[in-house]
């Protein structure tokens, strides 16, 4: 069975601090996909990144970076120099290598950035 | 141009009523989904359709019935609404890469907040 664990329920930081959101997953599949989504207070789900299990390269997009380590089954997300607009719930998700398959979500981490 | 749209955004109704939530995507995607987000913000798949055919039908009450008139639309009809149905319902869509496998990115609609009184 597939499972995603986001152990940090809530994180509070002050603007300009760096913050890392942890994600640990479980799967027996050799090929799978990992995702991060952001849910701001307005409620929509915003796609951030998709990564397949064969691509362990770290990714950087502006202030966002992702660290994928198969050895520890982790796909962590770091925000550098956090801003108030980063305040949101962040979800890590896992899916099989199959069209039309479900996303298995973690319970989310609520990030609060204060000025 | 809204990629995945849902109507209505808010739905307040009485127990026992029947209601529908509509979803449309203009991305040309082949697969559409319904997810439920509960009061603790936990997201769980309910259904998925590929080219109007049901792929995933998770353990949800029979009172929930998805209907896909064409591949750009996936509506959710709920009969005999109960208090526990109160939640946010998200529609999503993704491109289907067919026999090549590959789970493509799912893009979500804005959500419909259903409140059953």
PDB file of C-alpha atoms in Angstrom:
ATOM      1  CA  UNK A   1       0.000   0.000   0.000  1.00  0.00           C
ATOM      2  CA  UNK A   2       1.128   3.524  -0.657  1.00  0.00           C
ATOM      3  CA  UNK A   3       1.451   6.058   2.124  1.00  0.00           C
ATOM      4  CA  UNK A   4       2.723   9.596   2.562  1.00  0.00           C
ATOM      5  CA  UNK A   5       3.739  11.021   5.921  1.00  0.00           C
ATOM      6  CA  UNK A   6       4.184  14.691   6.645  1.00  0.00           C
ATOM      7  CA  UNK A   7       5.196  14.637  10.271  1.00  0.00           C
ATOM      8  CA  UNK A   8       5.191  18.404  10.718  1.00  0.00           C
ATOM      9  CA  UNK A   9       1.626  19.523  11.296  1.00  0.00           C
ATOM     10  CA  UNK A  10       2.371  23.210  11.713  1.00  0.00           C
ATOM     11  CA  UNK A  11       5.470  25.357  11.276  1.00  0.00           C
ATOM     12  CA  UNK A  12       5.806  29.027  12.163  1.00  0.00           C
ATOM     13  CA  UNK A  13       8.684  31.155  10.939  1.00  0.00           C
ATOM     14  CA  UNK A  14       9.534  34.814  10.619  1.00  0.00           C
ATOM     15  CA  UNK A  15      10.013  36.358   7.210  1.00  0.00           C
ATOM     16  CA  UNK A  16      13.376  35.723   5.558  1.00  0.00           C
ATOM     17  CA  UNK A  17      13.947  32.515   7.481  1.00  0.00           C
ATOM     18  CA  UNK A  18      14.570  29.334   5.511  1.00  0.00           C
ATOM     19  CA  UNK A  19      12.162  26.489   6.182  1.00  0.00           C
ATOM     20  CA  UNK A  20      12.114  22.810   5.183  1.00  0.00           C
ATOM     21  CA  UNK A  21       8.947  20.769   4.919  1.00  0.00           C
ATOM     22  CA  UNK A  22       9.484  17.045   5.313  1.00  0.00           C
ATOM     23  CA  UNK A  23       7.825  14.309   3.299  1.00  0.00           C
ATOM     24  CA  UNK A  24       8.392  10.581   3.722  1.00  0.00           C
ATOM     25  CA  UNK A  25       6.655   8.065   1.486  1.00  0.00           C
ATOM     26  CA  UNK A  26       6.082   4.323   1.332  1.00  0.00           C
ATOM     27  CA  UNK A  27       5.539   2.290  -1.810  1.00  0.00           C
ATOM     28  CA  UNK A  28       6.461  -1.118  -3.186  1.00  0.00           C
ATOM     29  CA  UNK A  29       6.496   0.159  -6.752  1.00  0.00           C
ATOM     30  CA  UNK A  30       9.803   0.725  -8.492  1.00  0.00           C
ATOM     31  CA  UNK A  31       8.346   3.449 -10.679  1.00  0.00           C
ATOM     32  CA  UNK A  32       6.248   6.133  -9.085  1.00  0.00           C
ATOM     33  CA  UNK A  33       5.709   9.886  -9.008  1.00  0.00           C
ATOM     34  CA  UNK A  34       5.968  12.444  -6.247  1.00  0.00           C
ATOM     35  CA  UNK A  35       4.269  15.831  -6.116  1.00  0.00           C
ATOM     36  CA  UNK A  36       3.995  18.933  -3.986  1.00  0.00           C
ATOM     37  CA  UNK A  37       0.903  21.132  -3.939  1.00  0.00           C
ATOM     38  CA  UNK A  38       0.251  24.428  -2.161  1.00  0.00           C
ATOM     39  CA  UNK A  39      -3.128  25.377  -0.699  1.00  0.00           C
ATOM     40  CA  UNK A  40      -3.167  29.080   0.212  1.00  0.00           C
ATOM     41  CA  UNK A  41      -5.849  30.526   2.514  1.00  0.00           C
ATOM     42  CA  UNK A  42      -8.022  31.176  -0.546  1.00  0.00           C
ATOM     43  CA  UNK A  43      -8.438  27.403  -0.804  1.00  0.00           C
ATOM     44  CA  UNK A  44      -7.320  26.379  -4.273  1.00  0.00           C
ATOM     45  CA  UNK A  45      -4.732  23.644  -4.830  1.00  0.00           C
ATOM     46  CA  UNK A  46      -1.715  24.866  -6.733  1.00  0.00           C
ATOM     47  CA  UNK A  47       0.691  22.432  -8.381  1.00  0.00           C
ATOM     48  CA  UNK A  48       4.349  23.036  -7.508  1.00  0.00           C
ATOM     49  CA  UNK A  49       6.400  20.087  -8.731  1.00  0.00           C
ATOM     50  CA  UNK A  50       6.229  16.551 -10.136  1.00  0.00           C
ATOM     51  CA  UNK A  51       9.165  14.171  -9.927  1.00  0.00           C
ATOM     52  CA  UNK A  52       9.486  10.565 -11.128  1.00  0.00           C
ATOM     53  CA  UNK A  53      11.300   7.928  -9.125  1.00  0.00           C
ATOM     54  CA  UNK A  54      14.190   7.670 -11.571  1.00  0.00           C
ATOM     55  CA  UNK A  55      15.092  11.314 -11.351  1.00  0.00           C
ATOM     56  CA  UNK A  56      16.895  12.008  -8.089  1.00  0.00           C
ATOM     57  CA  UNK A  57      18.327  15.317  -9.148  1.00  0.00           C
ATOM     58  CA  UNK A  58      17.506  18.130  -6.820  1.00  0.00           C
ATOM     59  CA  UNK A  59      15.391  20.869  -8.301  1.00  0.00           C
ATOM     60  CA  UNK A  60      15.459  24.589  -7.696  1.00  0.00           C
ATOM     61  CA  UNK A  61      12.832  27.064  -8.798  1.00  0.00           C
ATOM     62  CA  UNK A  62      13.416  30.549  -7.484  1.00  0.00           C
ATOM     63  CA  UNK A  63      13.192  30.412  -3.692  1.00  0.00           C
ATOM     64  CA  UNK A  64      11.852  26.846  -3.805  1.00  0.00           C
ATOM     65  CA  UNK A  65      14.007  23.734  -3.847  1.00  0.00           C
ATOM     66  CA  UNK A  66      13.300  20.033  -3.543  1.00  0.00           C
ATOM     67  CA  UNK A  67      15.526  17.254  -2.282  1.00  0.00           C
ATOM     68  CA  UNK A  68      14.574  13.743  -3.404  1.00  0.00           C
ATOM     69  CA  UNK A  69      16.390  10.840  -1.736  1.00  0.00           C
ATOM     70  CA  UNK A  70      15.261   7.318  -2.605  1.00  0.00           C
ATOM     71  CA  UNK A  71      17.567   5.835   0.036  1.00  0.00           C
ATOM     72  CA  UNK A  72      15.494   7.447   2.770  1.00  0.00           C
ATOM     73  CA  UNK A  73      12.196   7.584   0.819  1.00  0.00           C
ATOM     74  CA  UNK A  74      12.034  11.315   1.312  1.00  0.00           C
ATOM     75  CA  UNK A  75      11.063  14.236  -0.880  1.00  0.00           C
ATOM     76  CA  UNK A  76      11.651  17.368   1.158  1.00  0.00           C
ATOM     77  CA  UNK A  77      10.748  20.898   0.185  1.00  0.00           C
ATOM     78  CA  UNK A  78      12.739  23.978   1.208  1.00  0.00           C
ATOM     79  CA  UNK A  79      11.657  27.585   0.955  1.00  0.00           C
ATOM     80  CA  UNK A  80      14.534  30.020   1.129  1.00  0.00           C
ATOM     81  CA  UNK A  81      14.022  33.518   2.543  1.00  0.00           C
ATOM     82  CA  UNK A  82      10.358  32.858   3.314  1.00  0.00           C
ATOM     83  CA  UNK A  83       7.744  35.533   2.704  1.00  0.00           C
ATOM     84  CA  UNK A  84       4.293  36.146   4.152  1.00  0.00           C
ATOM     85  CA  UNK A  85       2.779  35.031   0.835  1.00  0.00           C
ATOM     86  CA  UNK A  86       4.265  31.578   1.421  1.00  0.00           C
ATOM     87  CA  UNK A  87       1.786  31.045   4.257  1.00  0.00           C
ATOM     88  CA  UNK A  88      -0.298  28.064   3.181  1.00  0.00           C
ATOM     89  CA  UNK A  89      -0.885  24.376   3.667  1.00  0.00           C
ATOM     90  CA  UNK A  90       1.587  22.305   1.695  1.00  0.00           C
ATOM     91  CA  UNK A  91       0.756  18.789   0.575  1.00  0.00           C
ATOM     92  CA  UNK A  92       3.114  16.077  -0.558  1.00  0.00           C
ATOM     93  CA  UNK A  93       1.546  13.367  -2.743  1.00  0.00           C
ATOM     94  CA  UNK A  94       2.467  10.045  -4.329  1.00  0.00           C
ATOM     95  CA  UNK A  95       1.074   8.189  -7.300  1.00  0.00           C
ATOM     96  CA  UNK A  96       1.638   4.989  -9.213  1.00  0.00           C
ATOM     97  CA  UNK A  97       3.089   4.971 -12.709  1.00  0.00           C
ATOM     98  CA  UNK A  98      -0.327   4.629 -14.274  1.00  0.00           C
ATOM     99  CA  UNK A  99      -2.513   6.997 -16.224  1.00  0.00           C
ATOM    100  CA  UNK A 100      -5.573   8.123 -14.336  1.00  0.00           C
ATOM    101  CA  UNK A 101      -4.300   6.908 -11.006  1.00  0.00           C
ATOM    102  CA  UNK A 102      -5.122   8.552  -7.694  1.00  0.00           C
ATOM    103  CA  UNK A 103      -2.876  10.928  -5.819  1.00  0.00           C
ATOM    104  CA  UNK A 104      -2.198   9.682  -2.302  1.00  0.00           C
ATOM    105  CA  UNK A 105      -1.812  12.778  -0.171  1.00  0.00           C
ATOM    106  CA  UNK A 106      -0.054  13.388   3.106  1.00  0.00           C
ATOM    107  CA  UNK A 107      -1.976  15.219   5.781  1.00  0.00           C
ATOM    108  CA  UNK A 108      -0.322  18.503   4.935  1.00  0.00           C
ATOM    109  CA  UNK A 109       1.927  20.958   6.746  1.00  0.00           C
ATOM    110  CA  UNK A 110       0.555  24.367   7.646  1.00  0.00           C
ATOM    111  CA  UNK A 111       3.233  27.005   7.213  1.00  0.00           C
ATOM    112  CA  UNK A 112       2.729  30.405   8.834  1.00  0.00           C
ATOM    113  CA  UNK A 113       5.161  33.158   7.934  1.00  0.00           C
ATOM    114  CA  UNK A 114       4.954  36.313  10.005  1.00  0.00           C
ATOM    115  CA  UNK A 115       6.413  39.696   9.178  1.00  0.00           C
TER     116      UNK A 115
ATOM    117  CA  UNK B   1      -9.038  31.435 -19.091  1.00  0.00           C
ATOM    118  CA  UNK B   2      -9.906  29.060 -16.278  1.00  0.00           C
ATOM    119  CA  UNK B   3      -8.358  25.629 -16.809  1.00  0.00           C
ATOM    120  CA  UNK B   4     -10.541  23.606 -14.428  1.00  0.00           C
ATOM    121  CA  UNK B   5     -13.737  25.224 -13.239  1.00  0.00           C
ATOM    122  CA  UNK B   6     -16.363  24.104 -10.759  1.00  0.00           C
ATOM    123  CA  UNK B   7     -19.834  25.377 -10.017  1.00  0.00           C
ATOM    124  CA  UNK B   8     -21.044  26.315  -7.564  1.00  0.00           C
ATOM    125  CA  UNK B   9     -18.208  27.510  -5.341  1.00  0.00           C
ATOM    126  CA  UNK B  10     -20.405  27.351  -2.248  1.00  0.00           C
ATOM    127  CA  UNK B  11     -23.392  25.089  -1.698  1.00  0.00           C
ATOM    128  CA  UNK B  12     -25.502  25.213   1.445  1.00  0.00           C
ATOM    129  CA  UNK B  13     -28.381  22.775   1.668  1.00  0.00           C
ATOM    130  CA  UNK B  14     -30.576  20.807   4.024  1.00  0.00           C
ATOM    131  CA  UNK B  15     -30.190  17.183   4.980  1.00  0.00           C
ATOM    132  CA  UNK B  16     -32.008  14.835   2.656  1.00  0.00           C
ATOM    133  CA  UNK B  17     -31.744  17.062  -0.419  1.00  0.00           C
ATOM    134  CA  UNK B  18     -30.185  16.047  -3.729  1.00  0.00           C
ATOM    135  CA  UNK B  19     -27.532  18.303  -5.231  1.00  0.00           C
ATOM    136  CA  UNK B  20     -25.034  18.382  -8.092  1.00  0.00           C
ATOM    137  CA  UNK B  21     -21.609  19.918  -8.533  1.00  0.00           C
ATOM    138  CA  UNK B  22     -20.403  20.588 -12.053  1.00  0.00           C
ATOM    139  CA  UNK B  23     -16.836  20.443 -13.313  1.00  0.00           C
ATOM    140  CA  UNK B  24     -15.419  21.463 -16.664  1.00  0.00           C
ATOM    141  CA  UNK B  25     -11.862  21.529 -17.974  1.00  0.00           C
ATOM    142  CA  UNK B  26     -10.618  23.299 -21.095  1.00  0.00           C
ATOM    143  CA  UNK B  27      -7.154  21.745 -21.084  1.00  0.00           C
ATOM    144  CA  UNK B  28      -7.999  18.979 -23.517  1.00  0.00           C
ATOM    145  CA  UNK B  29      -7.192  16.392 -20.851  1.00  0.00           C
ATOM    146  CA  UNK B  30      -8.473  12.829 -21.038  1.00  0.00           C
ATOM    147  CA  UNK B  31      -8.821  12.049 -17.348  1.00  0.00           C
ATOM    148  CA  UNK B  32     -10.872  13.758 -14.655  1.00  0.00           C
ATOM    149  CA  UNK B  33     -11.163  13.184 -10.924  1.00  0.00           C
ATOM    150  CA  UNK B  34     -13.164  14.016  -7.839  1.00  0.00           C
ATOM    151  CA  UNK B  35     -11.451  14.406  -4.474  1.00  0.00           C
ATOM    152  CA  UNK B  36     -12.959  15.140  -1.074  1.00  0.00           C
ATOM    153  CA  UNK B  37     -11.206  17.335   1.488  1.00  0.00           C
ATOM    154  CA  UNK B  38     -12.547  16.894   5.004  1.00  0.00           C
ATOM    155  CA  UNK B  39     -12.576  19.352   7.883  1.00  0.00           C
ATOM    156  CA  UNK B  40      -9.029  18.347   8.825  1.00  0.00           C
ATOM    157  CA  UNK B  41      -7.926  19.139   5.273  1.00  0.00           C
ATOM    158  CA  UNK B  42      -7.258  15.512   4.418  1.00  0.00           C
ATOM    159  CA  UNK B  43      -7.615  14.907   0.664  1.00  0.00           C
ATOM    160  CA  UNK B  44      -8.890  11.607  -0.670  1.00  0.00           C
ATOM    161  CA  UNK B  45      -9.782  10.357  -4.128  1.00  0.00           C
ATOM    162  CA  UNK B  46     -13.402   9.525  -4.819  1.00  0.00           C
ATOM    163  CA  UNK B  47     -13.600   8.812  -8.548  1.00  0.00           C
ATOM    164  CA  UNK B  48     -11.645   9.098 -11.747  1.00  0.00           C
ATOM    165  CA  UNK B  49     -12.841   8.936 -15.346  1.00  0.00           C
ATOM    166  CA  UNK B  50     -10.843   8.468 -18.499  1.00  0.00           C
ATOM    167  CA  UNK B  51     -12.567   9.380 -21.763  1.00  0.00           C
ATOM    168  CA  UNK B  52     -15.939   9.054 -20.063  1.00  0.00           C
ATOM    169  CA  UNK B  53     -15.155   5.650 -18.567  1.00  0.00           C
ATOM    170  CA  UNK B  54     -14.940   5.046 -14.842  1.00  0.00           C
ATOM    171  CA  UNK B  55     -11.431   4.061 -13.703  1.00  0.00           C
ATOM    172  CA  UNK B  56     -11.426   4.576  -9.949  1.00  0.00           C
ATOM    173  CA  UNK B  57     -14.434   4.179  -7.723  1.00  0.00           C
ATOM    174  CA  UNK B  58     -13.255   4.368  -4.138  1.00  0.00           C
ATOM    175  CA  UNK B  59     -15.375   3.254  -1.256  1.00  0.00           C
ATOM    176  CA  UNK B  60     -17.894   6.049  -1.211  1.00  0.00           C
ATOM    177  CA  UNK B  61     -21.611   5.730  -0.461  1.00  0.00           C
ATOM    178  CA  UNK B  62     -23.875   4.879  -3.379  1.00  0.00           C
ATOM    179  CA  UNK B  63     -25.495   8.246  -2.832  1.00  0.00           C
ATOM    180  CA  UNK B  64     -22.545   9.730  -4.738  1.00  0.00           C
ATOM    181  CA  UNK B  65     -22.738   9.249  -8.485  1.00  0.00           C
ATOM    182  CA  UNK B  66     -20.347  10.772 -11.002  1.00  0.00           C
ATOM    183  CA  UNK B  67     -21.529  11.483 -14.512  1.00  0.00           C
ATOM    184  CA  UNK B  68     -19.327  12.299 -17.479  1.00  0.00           C
ATOM    185  CA  UNK B  69     -21.307  13.521 -20.499  1.00  0.00           C
ATOM    186  CA  UNK B  70     -18.075  14.117 -22.423  1.00  0.00           C
ATOM    187  CA  UNK B  71     -14.387  14.095 -21.606  1.00  0.00           C
ATOM    188  CA  UNK B  72     -14.362  17.785 -20.716  1.00  0.00           C
ATOM    189  CA  UNK B  73     -17.022  17.435 -18.029  1.00  0.00           C
ATOM    190  CA  UNK B  74     -17.338  15.371 -14.872  1.00  0.00           C
ATOM    191  CA  UNK B  75     -20.289  16.151 -12.643  1.00  0.00           C
ATOM    192  CA  UNK B  76     -20.917  14.852  -9.137  1.00  0.00           C
ATOM    193  CA  UNK B  77     -24.450  14.133  -8.040  1.00  0.00           C
ATOM    194  CA  UNK B  78     -25.217  13.491  -4.397  1.00  0.00           C
ATOM    195  CA  UNK B  79     -28.526  12.035  -3.223  1.00  0.00           C
ATOM    196  CA  UNK B  80     -30.029  12.256   0.242  1.00  0.00           C
ATOM    197  CA  UNK B  81     -27.376  14.540   1.648  1.00  0.00           C
ATOM    198  CA  UNK B  82     -26.137  13.858   5.168  1.00  0.00           C
ATOM    199  CA  UNK B  83     -24.344  16.050   7.707  1.00  0.00           C
ATOM    200  CA  UNK B  84     -21.146  14.053   7.154  1.00  0.00           C
ATOM    201  CA  UNK B  85     -21.084  15.023   3.495  1.00  0.00           C
ATOM    202  CA  UNK B  86     -20.060  18.537   4.466  1.00  0.00           C
ATOM    203  CA  UNK B  87     -16.621  19.045   2.959  1.00  0.00           C
ATOM    204  CA  UNK B  88     -14.761  20.711   0.123  1.00  0.00           C
ATOM    205  CA  UNK B  89     -14.991  18.797  -3.136  1.00  0.00           C
ATOM    206  CA  UNK B  90     -12.254  19.246  -5.708  1.00  0.00           C
ATOM    207  CA  UNK B  91     -12.360  18.334  -9.349  1.00  0.00           C
ATOM    208  CA  UNK B  92      -9.075  17.722 -11.173  1.00  0.00           C
ATOM    209  CA  UNK B  93      -7.889  16.725 -14.613  1.00  0.00           C
ATOM    210  CA  UNK B  94      -4.756  15.274 -16.182  1.00  0.00           C
ATOM    211  CA  UNK B  95      -3.480  14.352 -19.596  1.00  0.00           C
ATOM    212  CA  UNK B  96      -3.624  10.620 -20.259  1.00  0.00           C
ATOM    213  CA  UNK B  97      -0.466   9.211 -21.776  1.00  0.00           C
ATOM    214  CA  UNK B  98      -2.277   6.009 -22.623  1.00  0.00           C
ATOM    215  CA  UNK B  99      -0.363   2.778 -22.784  1.00  0.00           C
ATOM    216  CA  UNK B 100       2.913   4.466 -21.931  1.00  0.00           C
ATOM    217  CA  UNK B 101       1.876   4.661 -18.316  1.00  0.00           C
ATOM    218  CA  UNK B 102       3.106   7.768 -16.578  1.00  0.00           C
ATOM    219  CA  UNK B 103       0.991   9.603 -14.070  1.00  0.00           C
ATOM    220  CA  UNK B 104       0.722  13.112 -15.394  1.00  0.00           C
ATOM    221  CA  UNK B 105       0.203  16.170 -13.254  1.00  0.00           C
ATOM    222  CA  UNK B 106      -3.306  16.649 -11.941  1.00  0.00           C
ATOM    223  CA  UNK B 107      -4.604  20.215 -12.093  1.00  0.00           C
ATOM    224  CA  UNK B 108      -7.292  21.114  -9.629  1.00  0.00           C
ATOM    225  CA  UNK B 109     -10.374  23.275  -9.794  1.00  0.00           C
ATOM    226  CA  UNK B 110     -11.078  25.924  -7.136  1.00  0.00           C
ATOM    227  CA  UNK B 111     -13.172  23.572  -5.012  1.00  0.00           C
ATOM    228  CA  UNK B 112     -16.808  23.529  -3.940  1.00  0.00           C
ATOM    229  CA  UNK B 113     -17.538  23.976  -0.263  1.00  0.00           C
ATOM    230  CA  UNK B 114     -20.612  21.908   0.572  1.00  0.00           C
ATOM    231  CA  UNK B 115     -22.377  22.580   3.863  1.00  0.00           C
ATOM    232  CA  UNK B 116     -25.225  20.319   4.906  1.00  0.00           C
ATOM    233  CA  UNK B 117     -27.467  21.699   7.646  1.00  0.00           C
TER     234      UNK B 117
END
